[in-house]
PDB file of C-alpha atoms and ligand atoms in Angstrom:
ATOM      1  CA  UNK A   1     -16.561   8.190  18.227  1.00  0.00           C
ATOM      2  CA  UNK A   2     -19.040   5.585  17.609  1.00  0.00           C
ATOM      3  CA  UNK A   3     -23.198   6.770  17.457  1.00  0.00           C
ATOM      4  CA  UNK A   4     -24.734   4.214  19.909  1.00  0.00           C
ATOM      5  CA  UNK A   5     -27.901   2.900  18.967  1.00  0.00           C
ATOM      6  CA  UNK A   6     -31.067   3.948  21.529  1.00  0.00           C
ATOM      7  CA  UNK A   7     -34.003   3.477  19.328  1.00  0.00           C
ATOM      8  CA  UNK A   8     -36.134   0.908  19.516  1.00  0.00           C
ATOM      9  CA  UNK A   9     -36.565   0.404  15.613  1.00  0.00           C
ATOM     10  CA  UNK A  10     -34.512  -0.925  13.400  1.00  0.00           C
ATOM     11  CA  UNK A  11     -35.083  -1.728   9.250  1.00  0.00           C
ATOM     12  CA  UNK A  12     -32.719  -4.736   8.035  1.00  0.00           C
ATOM     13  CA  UNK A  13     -31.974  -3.289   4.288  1.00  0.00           C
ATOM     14  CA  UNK A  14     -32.428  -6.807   3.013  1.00  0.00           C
ATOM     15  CA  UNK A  15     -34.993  -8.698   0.876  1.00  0.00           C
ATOM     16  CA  UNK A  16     -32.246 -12.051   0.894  1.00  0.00           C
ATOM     17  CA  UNK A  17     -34.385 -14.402   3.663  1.00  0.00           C
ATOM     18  CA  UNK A  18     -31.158 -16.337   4.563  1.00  0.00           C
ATOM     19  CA  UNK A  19     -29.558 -13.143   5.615  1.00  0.00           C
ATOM     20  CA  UNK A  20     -32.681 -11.729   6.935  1.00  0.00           C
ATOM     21  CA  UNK A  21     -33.117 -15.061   9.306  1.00  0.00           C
ATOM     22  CA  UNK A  22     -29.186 -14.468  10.533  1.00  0.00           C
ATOM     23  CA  UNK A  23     -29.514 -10.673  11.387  1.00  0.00           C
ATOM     24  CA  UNK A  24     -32.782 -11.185  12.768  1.00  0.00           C
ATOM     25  CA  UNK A  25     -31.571 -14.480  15.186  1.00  0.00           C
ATOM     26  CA  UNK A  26     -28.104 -11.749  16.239  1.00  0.00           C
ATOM     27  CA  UNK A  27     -30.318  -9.270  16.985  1.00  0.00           C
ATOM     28  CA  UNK A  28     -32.523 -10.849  19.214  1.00  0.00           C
ATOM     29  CA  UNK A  29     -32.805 -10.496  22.975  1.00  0.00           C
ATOM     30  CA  UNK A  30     -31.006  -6.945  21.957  1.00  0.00           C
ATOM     31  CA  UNK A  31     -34.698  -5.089  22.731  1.00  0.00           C
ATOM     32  CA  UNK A  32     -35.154  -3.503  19.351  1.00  0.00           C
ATOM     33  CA  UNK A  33     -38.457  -4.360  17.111  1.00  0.00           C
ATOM     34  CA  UNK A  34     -36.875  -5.230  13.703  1.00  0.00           C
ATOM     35  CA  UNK A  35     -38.719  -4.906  10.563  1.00  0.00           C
ATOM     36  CA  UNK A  36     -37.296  -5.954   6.655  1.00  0.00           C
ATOM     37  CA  UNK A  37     -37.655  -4.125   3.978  1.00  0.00           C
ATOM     38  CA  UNK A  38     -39.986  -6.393   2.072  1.00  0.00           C
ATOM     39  CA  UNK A  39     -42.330  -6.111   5.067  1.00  0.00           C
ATOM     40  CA  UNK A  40     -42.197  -2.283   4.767  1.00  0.00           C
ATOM     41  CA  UNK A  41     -42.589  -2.308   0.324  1.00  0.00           C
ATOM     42  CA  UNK A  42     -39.384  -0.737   0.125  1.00  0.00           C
ATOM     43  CA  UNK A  43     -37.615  -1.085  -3.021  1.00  0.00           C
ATOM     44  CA  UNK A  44     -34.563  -3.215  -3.703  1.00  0.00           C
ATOM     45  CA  UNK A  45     -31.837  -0.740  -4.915  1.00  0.00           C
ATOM     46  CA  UNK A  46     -29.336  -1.950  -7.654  1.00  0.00           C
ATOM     47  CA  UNK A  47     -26.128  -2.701  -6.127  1.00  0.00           C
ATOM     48  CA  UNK A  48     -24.061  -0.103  -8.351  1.00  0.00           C
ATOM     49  CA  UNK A  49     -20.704   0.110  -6.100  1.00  0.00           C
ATOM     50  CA  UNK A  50     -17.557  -1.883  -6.786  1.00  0.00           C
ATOM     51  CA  UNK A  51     -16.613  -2.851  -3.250  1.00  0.00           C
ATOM     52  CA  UNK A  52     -18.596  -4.282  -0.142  1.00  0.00           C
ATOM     53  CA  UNK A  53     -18.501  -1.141   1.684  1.00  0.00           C
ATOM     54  CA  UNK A  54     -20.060   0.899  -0.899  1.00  0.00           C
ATOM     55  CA  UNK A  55     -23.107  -1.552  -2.139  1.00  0.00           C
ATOM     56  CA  UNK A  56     -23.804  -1.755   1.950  1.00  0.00           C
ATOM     57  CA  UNK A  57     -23.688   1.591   2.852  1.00  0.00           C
ATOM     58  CA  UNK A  58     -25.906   2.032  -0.556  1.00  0.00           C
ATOM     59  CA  UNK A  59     -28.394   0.046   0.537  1.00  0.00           C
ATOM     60  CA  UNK A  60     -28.427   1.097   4.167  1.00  0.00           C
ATOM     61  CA  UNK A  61     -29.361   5.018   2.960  1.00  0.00           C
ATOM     62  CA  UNK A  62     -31.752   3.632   0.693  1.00  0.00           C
ATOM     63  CA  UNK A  63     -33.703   2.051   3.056  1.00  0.00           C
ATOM     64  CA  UNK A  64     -33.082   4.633   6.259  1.00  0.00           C
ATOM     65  CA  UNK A  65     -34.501   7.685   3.585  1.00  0.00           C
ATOM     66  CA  UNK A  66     -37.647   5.572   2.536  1.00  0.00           C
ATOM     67  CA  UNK A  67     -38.428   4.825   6.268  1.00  0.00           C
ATOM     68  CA  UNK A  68     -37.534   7.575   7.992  1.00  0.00           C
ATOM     69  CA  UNK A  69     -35.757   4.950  10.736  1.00  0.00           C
ATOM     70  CA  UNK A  70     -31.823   3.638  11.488  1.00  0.00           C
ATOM     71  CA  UNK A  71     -31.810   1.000   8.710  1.00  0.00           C
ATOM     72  CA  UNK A  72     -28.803  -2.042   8.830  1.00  0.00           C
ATOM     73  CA  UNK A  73     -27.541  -3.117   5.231  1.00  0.00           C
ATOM     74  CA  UNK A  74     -25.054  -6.356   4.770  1.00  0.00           C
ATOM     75  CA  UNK A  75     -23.282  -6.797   1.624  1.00  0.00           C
ATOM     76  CA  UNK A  76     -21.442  -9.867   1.677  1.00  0.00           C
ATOM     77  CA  UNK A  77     -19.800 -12.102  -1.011  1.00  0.00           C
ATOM     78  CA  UNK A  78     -17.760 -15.316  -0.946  1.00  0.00           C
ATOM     79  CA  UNK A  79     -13.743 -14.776  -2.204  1.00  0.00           C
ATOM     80  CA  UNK A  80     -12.143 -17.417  -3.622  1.00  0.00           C
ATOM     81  CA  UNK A  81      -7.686 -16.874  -3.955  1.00  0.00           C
ATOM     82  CA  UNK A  82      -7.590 -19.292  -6.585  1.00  0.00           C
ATOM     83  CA  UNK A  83      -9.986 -17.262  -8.751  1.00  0.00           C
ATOM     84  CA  UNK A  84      -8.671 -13.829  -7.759  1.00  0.00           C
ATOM     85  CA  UNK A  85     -10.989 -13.305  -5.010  1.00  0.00           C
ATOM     86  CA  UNK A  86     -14.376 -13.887  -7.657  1.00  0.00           C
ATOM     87  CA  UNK A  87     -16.944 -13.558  -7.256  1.00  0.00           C
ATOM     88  CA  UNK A  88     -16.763 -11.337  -4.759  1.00  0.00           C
ATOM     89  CA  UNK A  89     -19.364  -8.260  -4.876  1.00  0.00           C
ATOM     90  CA  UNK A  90     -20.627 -10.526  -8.003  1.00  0.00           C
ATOM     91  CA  UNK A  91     -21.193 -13.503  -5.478  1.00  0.00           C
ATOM     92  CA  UNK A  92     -25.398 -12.553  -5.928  1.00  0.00           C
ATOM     93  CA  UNK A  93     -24.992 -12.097  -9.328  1.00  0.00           C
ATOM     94  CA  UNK A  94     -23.430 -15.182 -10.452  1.00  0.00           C
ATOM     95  CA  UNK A  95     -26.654 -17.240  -9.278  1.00  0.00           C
ATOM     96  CA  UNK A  96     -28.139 -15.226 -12.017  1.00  0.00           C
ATOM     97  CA  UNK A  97     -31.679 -13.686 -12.045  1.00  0.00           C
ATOM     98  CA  UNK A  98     -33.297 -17.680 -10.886  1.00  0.00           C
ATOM     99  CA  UNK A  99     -30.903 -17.259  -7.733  1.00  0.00           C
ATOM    100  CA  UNK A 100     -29.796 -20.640  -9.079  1.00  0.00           C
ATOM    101  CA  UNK A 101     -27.031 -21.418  -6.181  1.00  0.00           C
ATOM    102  CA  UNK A 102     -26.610 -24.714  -7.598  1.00  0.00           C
ATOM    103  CA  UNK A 103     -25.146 -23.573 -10.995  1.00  0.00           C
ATOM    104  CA  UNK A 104     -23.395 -20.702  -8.957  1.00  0.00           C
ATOM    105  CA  UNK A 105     -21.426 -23.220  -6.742  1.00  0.00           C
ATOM    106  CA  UNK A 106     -20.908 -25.491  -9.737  1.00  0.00           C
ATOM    107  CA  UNK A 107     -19.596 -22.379 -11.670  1.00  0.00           C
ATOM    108  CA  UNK A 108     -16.856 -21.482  -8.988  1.00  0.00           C
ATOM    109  CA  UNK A 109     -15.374 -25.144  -8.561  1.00  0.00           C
ATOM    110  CA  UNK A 110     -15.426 -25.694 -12.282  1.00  0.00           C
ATOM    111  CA  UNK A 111     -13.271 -22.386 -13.112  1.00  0.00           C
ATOM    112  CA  UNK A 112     -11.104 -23.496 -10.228  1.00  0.00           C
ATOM    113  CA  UNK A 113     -10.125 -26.788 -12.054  1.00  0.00           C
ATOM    114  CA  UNK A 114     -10.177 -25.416 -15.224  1.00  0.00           C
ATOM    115  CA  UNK A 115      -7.297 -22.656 -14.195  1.00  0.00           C
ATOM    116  CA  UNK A 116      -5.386 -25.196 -12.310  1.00  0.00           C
ATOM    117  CA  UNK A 117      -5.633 -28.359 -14.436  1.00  0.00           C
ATOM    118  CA  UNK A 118      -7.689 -30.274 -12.058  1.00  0.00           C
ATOM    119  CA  UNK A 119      -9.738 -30.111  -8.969  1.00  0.00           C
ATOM    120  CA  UNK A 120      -6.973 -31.792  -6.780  1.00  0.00           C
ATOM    121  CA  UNK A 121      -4.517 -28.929  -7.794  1.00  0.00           C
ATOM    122  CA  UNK A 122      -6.581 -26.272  -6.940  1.00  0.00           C
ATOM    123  CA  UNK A 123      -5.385 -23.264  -4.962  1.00  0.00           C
ATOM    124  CA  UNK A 124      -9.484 -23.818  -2.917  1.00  0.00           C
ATOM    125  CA  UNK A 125      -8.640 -21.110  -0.259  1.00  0.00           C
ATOM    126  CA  UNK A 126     -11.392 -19.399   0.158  1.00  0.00           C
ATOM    127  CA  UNK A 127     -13.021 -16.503   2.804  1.00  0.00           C
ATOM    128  CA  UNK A 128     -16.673 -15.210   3.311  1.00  0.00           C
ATOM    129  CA  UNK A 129     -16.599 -11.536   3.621  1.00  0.00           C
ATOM    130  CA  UNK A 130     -19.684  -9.384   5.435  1.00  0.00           C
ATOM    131  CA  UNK A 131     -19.586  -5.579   5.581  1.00  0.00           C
ATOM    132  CA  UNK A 132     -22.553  -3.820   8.237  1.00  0.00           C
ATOM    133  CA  UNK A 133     -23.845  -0.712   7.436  1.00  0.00           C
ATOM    134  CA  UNK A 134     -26.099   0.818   9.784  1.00  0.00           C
ATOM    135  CA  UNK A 135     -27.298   4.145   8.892  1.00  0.00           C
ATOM    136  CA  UNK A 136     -29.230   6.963  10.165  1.00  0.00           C
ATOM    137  CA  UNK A 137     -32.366   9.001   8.254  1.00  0.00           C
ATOM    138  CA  UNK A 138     -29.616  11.687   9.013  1.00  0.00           C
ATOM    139  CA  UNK A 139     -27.089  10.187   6.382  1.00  0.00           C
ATOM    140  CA  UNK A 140     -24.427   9.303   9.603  1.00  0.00           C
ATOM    141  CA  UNK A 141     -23.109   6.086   9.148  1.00  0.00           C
ATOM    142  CA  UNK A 142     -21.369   3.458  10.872  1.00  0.00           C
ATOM    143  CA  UNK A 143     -19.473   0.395   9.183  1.00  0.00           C
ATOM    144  CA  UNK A 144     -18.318  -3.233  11.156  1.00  0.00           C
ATOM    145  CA  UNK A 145     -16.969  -6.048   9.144  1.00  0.00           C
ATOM    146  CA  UNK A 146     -16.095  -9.834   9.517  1.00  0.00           C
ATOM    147  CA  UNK A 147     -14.620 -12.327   7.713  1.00  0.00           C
ATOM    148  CA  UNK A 148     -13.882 -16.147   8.115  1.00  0.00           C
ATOM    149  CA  UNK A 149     -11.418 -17.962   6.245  1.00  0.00           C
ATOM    150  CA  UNK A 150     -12.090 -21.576   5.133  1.00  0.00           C
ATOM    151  CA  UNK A 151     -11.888 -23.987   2.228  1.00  0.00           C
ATOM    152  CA  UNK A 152     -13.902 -25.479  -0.531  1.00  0.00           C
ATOM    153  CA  UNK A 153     -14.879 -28.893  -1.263  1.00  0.00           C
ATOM    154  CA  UNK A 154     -15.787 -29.958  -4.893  1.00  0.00           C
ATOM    155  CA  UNK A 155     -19.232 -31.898  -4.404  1.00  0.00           C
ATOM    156  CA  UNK A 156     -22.031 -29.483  -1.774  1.00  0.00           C
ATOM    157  CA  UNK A 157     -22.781 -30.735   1.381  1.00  0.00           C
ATOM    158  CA  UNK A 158     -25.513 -30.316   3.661  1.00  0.00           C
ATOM    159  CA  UNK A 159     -29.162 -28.576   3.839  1.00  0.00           C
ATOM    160  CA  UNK A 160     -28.996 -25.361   6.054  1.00  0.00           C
ATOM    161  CA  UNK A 161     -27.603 -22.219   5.695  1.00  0.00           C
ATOM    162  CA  UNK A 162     -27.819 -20.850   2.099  1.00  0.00           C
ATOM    163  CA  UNK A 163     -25.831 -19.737  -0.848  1.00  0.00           C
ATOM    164  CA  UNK A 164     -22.657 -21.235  -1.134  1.00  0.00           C
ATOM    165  CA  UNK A 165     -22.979 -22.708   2.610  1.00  0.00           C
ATOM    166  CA  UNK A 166     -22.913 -26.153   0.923  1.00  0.00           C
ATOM    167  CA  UNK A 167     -19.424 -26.217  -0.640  1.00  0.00           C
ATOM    168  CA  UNK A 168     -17.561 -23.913   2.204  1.00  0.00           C
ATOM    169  CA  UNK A 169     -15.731 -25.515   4.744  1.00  0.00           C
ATOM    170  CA  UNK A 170     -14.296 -22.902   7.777  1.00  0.00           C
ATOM    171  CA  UNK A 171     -10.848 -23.117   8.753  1.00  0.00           C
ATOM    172  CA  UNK A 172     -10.903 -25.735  11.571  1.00  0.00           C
ATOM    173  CA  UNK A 173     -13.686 -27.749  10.961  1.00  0.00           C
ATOM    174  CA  UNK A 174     -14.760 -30.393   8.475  1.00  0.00           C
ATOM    175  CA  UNK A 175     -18.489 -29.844   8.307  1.00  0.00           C
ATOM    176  CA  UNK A 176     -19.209 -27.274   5.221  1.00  0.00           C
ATOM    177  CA  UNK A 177     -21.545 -24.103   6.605  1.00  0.00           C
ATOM    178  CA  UNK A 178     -24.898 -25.872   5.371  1.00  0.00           C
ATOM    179  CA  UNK A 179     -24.232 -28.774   7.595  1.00  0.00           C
ATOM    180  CA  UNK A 180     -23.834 -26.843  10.499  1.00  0.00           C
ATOM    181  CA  UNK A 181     -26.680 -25.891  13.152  1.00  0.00           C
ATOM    182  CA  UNK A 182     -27.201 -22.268  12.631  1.00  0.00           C
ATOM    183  CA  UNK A 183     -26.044 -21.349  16.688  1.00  0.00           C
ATOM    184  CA  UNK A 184     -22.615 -22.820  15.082  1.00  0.00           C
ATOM    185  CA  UNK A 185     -22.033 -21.208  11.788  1.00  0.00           C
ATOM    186  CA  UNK A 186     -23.494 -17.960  13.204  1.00  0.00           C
ATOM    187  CA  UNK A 187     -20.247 -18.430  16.459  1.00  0.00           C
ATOM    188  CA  UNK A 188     -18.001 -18.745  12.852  1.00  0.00           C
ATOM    189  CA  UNK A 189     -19.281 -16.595  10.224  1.00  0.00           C
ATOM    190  CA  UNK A 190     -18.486 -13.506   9.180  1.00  0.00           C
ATOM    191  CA  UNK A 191     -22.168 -12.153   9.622  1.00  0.00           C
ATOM    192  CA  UNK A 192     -21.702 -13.541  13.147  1.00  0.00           C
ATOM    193  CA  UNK A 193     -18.764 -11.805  13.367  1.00  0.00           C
ATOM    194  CA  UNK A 194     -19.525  -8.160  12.173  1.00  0.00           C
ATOM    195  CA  UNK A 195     -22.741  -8.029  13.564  1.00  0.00           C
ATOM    196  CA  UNK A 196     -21.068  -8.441  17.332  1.00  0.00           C
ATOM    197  CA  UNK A 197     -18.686  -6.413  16.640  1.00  0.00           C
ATOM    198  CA  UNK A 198     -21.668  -3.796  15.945  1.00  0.00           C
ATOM    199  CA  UNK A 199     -23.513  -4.793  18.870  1.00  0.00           C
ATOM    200  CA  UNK A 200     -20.515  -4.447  21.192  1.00  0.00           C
ATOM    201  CA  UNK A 201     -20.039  -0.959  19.824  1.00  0.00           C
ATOM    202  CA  UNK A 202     -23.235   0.260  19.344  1.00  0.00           C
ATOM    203  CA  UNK A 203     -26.057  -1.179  21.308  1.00  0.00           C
ATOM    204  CA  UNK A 204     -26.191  -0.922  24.945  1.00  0.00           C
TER     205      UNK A 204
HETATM  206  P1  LIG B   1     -25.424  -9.253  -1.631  1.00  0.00           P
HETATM  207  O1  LIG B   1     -24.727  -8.853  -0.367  1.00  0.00           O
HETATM  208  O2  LIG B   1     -26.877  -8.964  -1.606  1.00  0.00           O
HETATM  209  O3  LIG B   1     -24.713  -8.747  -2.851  1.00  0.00           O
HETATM  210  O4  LIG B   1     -25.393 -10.838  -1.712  1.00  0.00           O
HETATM  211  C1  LIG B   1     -24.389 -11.556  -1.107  1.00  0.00           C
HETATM  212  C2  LIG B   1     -24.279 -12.933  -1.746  1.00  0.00           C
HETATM  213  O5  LIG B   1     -23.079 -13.534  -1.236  1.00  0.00           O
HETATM  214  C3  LIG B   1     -25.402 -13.865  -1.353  1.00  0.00           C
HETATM  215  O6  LIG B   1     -26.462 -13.865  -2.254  1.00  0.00           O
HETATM  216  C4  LIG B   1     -24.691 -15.208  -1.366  1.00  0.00           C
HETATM  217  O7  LIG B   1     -24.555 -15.616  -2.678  1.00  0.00           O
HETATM  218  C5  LIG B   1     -23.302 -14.869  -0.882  1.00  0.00           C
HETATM  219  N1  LIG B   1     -23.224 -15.000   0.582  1.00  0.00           N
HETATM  220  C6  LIG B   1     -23.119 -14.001   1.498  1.00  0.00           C
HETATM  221  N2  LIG B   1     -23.121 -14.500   2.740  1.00  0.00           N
HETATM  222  C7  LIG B   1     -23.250 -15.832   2.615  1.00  0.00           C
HETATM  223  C8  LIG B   1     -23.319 -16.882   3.562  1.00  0.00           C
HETATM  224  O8  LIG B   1     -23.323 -16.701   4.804  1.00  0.00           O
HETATM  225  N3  LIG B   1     -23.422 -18.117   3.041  1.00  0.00           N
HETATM  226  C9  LIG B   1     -23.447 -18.369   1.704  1.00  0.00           C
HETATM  227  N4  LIG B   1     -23.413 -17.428   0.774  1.00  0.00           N
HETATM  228  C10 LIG B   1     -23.304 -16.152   1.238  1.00  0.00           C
END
């Protein structure tokens, strides 16, 4: 049985402003005041867990014990088959501590052709993964998740989105997720995804 949602504050466990803008644009017109966690000087905890659950459901407590209020936490990563499903959790990580995306993006299709050869033989199936946590000062928790399924393209496209938006291309489409308006890769993404799956369940 699923806790519904009936306050009318809710902390987004984030301090990422590309995920912050997503969650904040889903959870509009939903009558709840949302506040981040930069906003309210909480700290950013260190993502210790080894799967997407864990590091969201970290983060989540974190934030709902600092401010006393429900608190929602994504942790979200980009899998790629042809590299064993790297970066995964890591997918932060591997933009190092200059949240160089750039060198991230250039680091994923680079081991891809190095393991297969070359670019064009490339396993470059790919999926974006998002795990919700939404927690309570109380320690309940409930999870949603999403996930979209795409490819990659060697050389980034587009200017929107962020992270690896620019070299992901979802299954069905040929624009990559940084060349799509954000009402369109929200209808797509796995954020978009999870998050109505938690509204559906949750909010009223
Ligand atoms: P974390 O959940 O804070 O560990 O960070 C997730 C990381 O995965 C982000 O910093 C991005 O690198 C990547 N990521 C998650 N969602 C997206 C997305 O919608 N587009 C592009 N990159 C994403």
């Amino acid at each position: 049985m699923h806790r519904r949602f009936t306050g009318d504050t809710l902390v987004l466990a984030s301090h990422n402003p590309g995920k912050l803008r997503e969650l904040q644009e889903l959870l509009a017109d939903h009558g709840v005041t949302v506040r981040s966690a930069g906003e309210l000087g909480l700290a950013e905890p260190e993502e210790t867990e080894p799967d997407f659950r864990g590091n969201a459901a970290l983060k989540a407590h974190a934030a709902a014990t600092a401010s006393g209020l429900p608190a929602l936490a994504d942790d979200s990563g980009l899998e790629v088959m042809g590299l064993d499903g790297r970066p995964g959790v890591h997918s932060a990580r591997w933009a190092g501590p200059g949240k160089d995306f750039a060198t991230a993006m250039a680091r994923v299709t680079g081991e891809l052709a190095e393991r297969f050869g070359d670019w064009q033989s490339a396993d470059k199936r790919a999926a974006f993964v998002s795990v919700l946590c939404l927690a309570w000062p109380d320690g309940h928790t409930e999870f949603f998740e999403g996930r979209v399924a795409g490819e990659l393209v060697r050389e980034p496209r587009g200017e929107g989105g962020f992270g690896y938006d620019p070299i992901f291309v979802p299954e069905g489409q040929k624009r990559t997720f940084a060349e799509l308006s954000r009402t369109e890769k929200s209808a797509l993404s796995h954020r978009g995804i999870a998050m109505r799956a938690l509204l559906a369940a949750l909010f009223r």
